[in-house]
C-alpha positions as a printed Julia matrix, in Angstrom:
185×3 Matrix{Float64}:
 -0.02    0.04    0.11
  1.84    3.26   -1.23
  0.16    5.31    1.37
  0.9     3.06    4.42
  3.45    3.7     7.22
  4.19    0.99    9.75
  5.57    1.29   13.26
  6.67   -2.17   14.54
  9.19   -1.66   17.38
  8.79   -1.3    21.19
  6.4     1.63   21.85
  8.72    3.63   23.97
 11.28    3.68   21.23
  9.43    6.41   19.45
  5.82    5.99   19.15
  5.08    8.79   21.38
  6.92   11.06   18.82
  4.97    9.56   15.92
  1.79   10.61   17.63
  2.74   14.12   17.31
  4.44   13.69   13.89
  1.79   11.59   12.07
 -0.97   14.43   11.88
  1.68   16.8    10.24
  2.16   13.89    7.53
 -1.56   13.78    7.14
 -1.84   17.49    6.61
  0.46   17.2     3.72
 -0.53   13.6     2.33
 -4.34   13.07    3.54
 -4.34    9.57    2.21
 -1.6     8.57    4.59
 -2.37    5.81    7.01
 -0.5     4.33    9.95
 -0.31    0.74   11.01
  1.03    0.01   14.47
  2.07   -3.61   15.62
  3.89   -2.37   18.59
  2.73   -3.91   21.74
  3.8    -4.49   25.39
  1.96   -7.73   25.7
  4.99   -9.29   24.06
  6.8    -9.19   27.39
  3.88  -11.03   29.21
  0.63  -10.72   31.17
  0.17   -7.59   33.15
  2.41   -5.44   30.88
 -0.15   -5.44   27.94
 -2.12   -2.76   29.61
  0.79   -0.21   28.98
 -0.53   -0.23   25.41
 -3.6     1.84   26.31
 -1.64    5.1    26.79
 -0.46    4.71   23.15
 -3.97    3.68   21.66
 -5.36    6.94   22.93
 -2.77    9.15   21.13
 -3.83    8.4    17.71
 -6.7     9.42   15.31
 -8.81    8.18   12.27
 -6.27    7.04    9.74
 -4.27    4.85   12.37
 -4.88    1.13   12.86
 -3.4     0.08   16.23
 -3.0    -3.74   15.56
 -0.82   -4.39   18.71
  0.69   -7.92   18.89
 -0.12   -9.85   15.69
  0.85  -13.41   14.61
  4.23  -13.6    12.85
  2.65  -14.26    9.43
  0.56  -11.08    9.74
  3.5    -9.09   10.8
  5.48  -10.2     7.73
  2.28   -9.31    5.5
  2.17   -5.77    6.98
  5.94   -5.22    6.48
  5.69   -6.39    2.89
  2.67   -4.21    2.31
  3.84   -0.9     3.94
  5.64    1.68    1.97
  7.51    3.02    4.82
  8.78    1.91    8.18
  8.1     5.31   10.08
 10.43    4.97   13.11
 11.33    8.37   14.86
 13.73    6.25   17.19
 14.77    7.67   20.58
 16.62    6.25   23.49
 14.91    4.63   26.38
 16.46    5.23   29.78
 19.52    6.77   28.03
 20.08    3.7    25.82
 19.73    3.57   22.22
 18.69    0.86   19.79
 21.51   -1.75   19.7
 20.6    -3.18   16.29
 16.8    -2.79   15.36
 15.55   -6.15   14.38
 12.43   -4.44   13.1
 14.34   -2.16   10.79
 16.34   -5.14    9.28
 13.05   -7.11    8.78
 11.36   -4.06    7.18
 14.22   -3.67    4.67
 14.04   -7.5     3.77
 10.28   -7.06    3.47
 10.52   -3.86    1.41
  9.37   -1.08    3.86
 11.65    2.06    3.55
 12.98    2.84    6.85
 12.89    6.62    7.95
 14.47    6.7    11.38
 17.23    8.31   13.52
 21.06    8.11   13.06
 21.56    6.76   16.53
 22.89    3.67   18.25
 23.04    0.5    16.02
 20.65    1.88   13.56
 23.44    3.48   11.6
 24.75    0.12   10.66
 21.47   -1.7    10.35
 19.85    0.74    7.84
 21.21   -0.5     4.52
 18.83    1.63    2.31
 16.65    4.4     3.78
 17.01    7.8     5.64
 18.8     8.33    8.86
 18.19   11.77   10.58
 21.11   12.92   12.7
 19.05   14.47   15.59
 16.52   13.54   18.09
 12.75   13.5    17.76
 11.21   16.68   18.96
 14.34   18.51   18.96
 15.73   21.1    16.49
 14.27   20.39   13.02
 13.93   16.54   13.37
 10.16   16.44   13.01
 10.15   18.73   10.03
 12.77   16.55    8.23
 10.85   13.39    9.33
  7.66   14.85    7.97
  9.11   16.1     4.56
 11.09   12.78    3.99
  7.97   10.7     4.48
  5.78   13.07    2.3
  8.43   13.04   -0.33
  8.61    9.24   -0.35
  4.92    8.97   -0.42
  4.74   11.23   -3.45
  7.32    9.32   -5.32
  6.34    7.62   -8.64
  5.37    3.92   -8.07
  7.95    2.81  -10.74
 10.71    4.66   -9.09
  9.63    3.15   -5.7
  9.68   -0.36   -7.3
 13.2     0.04   -8.48
 14.54    1.34   -5.23
 12.46   -1.21   -3.33
 14.02   -4.12   -5.35
 17.43   -2.85   -4.68
 16.86   -2.23   -0.79
 15.5    -5.7    -0.56
 18.48   -7.26   -2.41
 20.97   -5.39   -0.26
 19.09   -6.21    3.04
 18.74   -9.83    2.17
 22.55   -9.97    1.37
 23.48   -8.12    4.61
 21.08  -10.04    7.04
 21.37  -13.52    5.6
 22.2   -16.27    7.96
 25.27  -17.19    6.16
 26.56  -13.61    6.29
 25.84  -13.34    9.79
 27.59  -16.67   10.62
 30.59  -15.66    8.54
 30.81  -12.23   10.27
 30.62  -13.97   13.72
 33.21  -16.64   12.65
 35.78  -13.81   11.89
 35.32  -12.42   15.4
 35.96  -15.67   16.96
């Protein structure tokens, strides 16, 4: 879906910022929709209620799926045009790798995120914003980048998406990971 953005990481890693940023995206691209698969219930019973504060932050063009079966997550990752991930630190710690970012690139969702922590090496194809959500002109850059990507010609996106998937499959293949670790040990 060329108008679909996906957020599929831990809620506190940036979903609170996307709640502020997404209406700005909608204002410039009214067809934009956001799918959220982020969910605290992944960490067990009793923690899932933490999702409620996030569910209430979003409006009409947002579907808060929460925890979904793996097959549905992959389908959403393959269907989304953009991984919208205004990543921020949690307790002073940045993302160490970003499994959702790697998965989304392999699935074809273009990552737009922060140039912080491990994301600098995980993002093979995408946009890394060298700032913090809510600070300086981060939100403006994020919005403009998303809107520009949403407005791109489908044939241009297909070419870019094909190359992104190729690079991501090469970088994150089990053989490549094993080879990289073998060199270290």
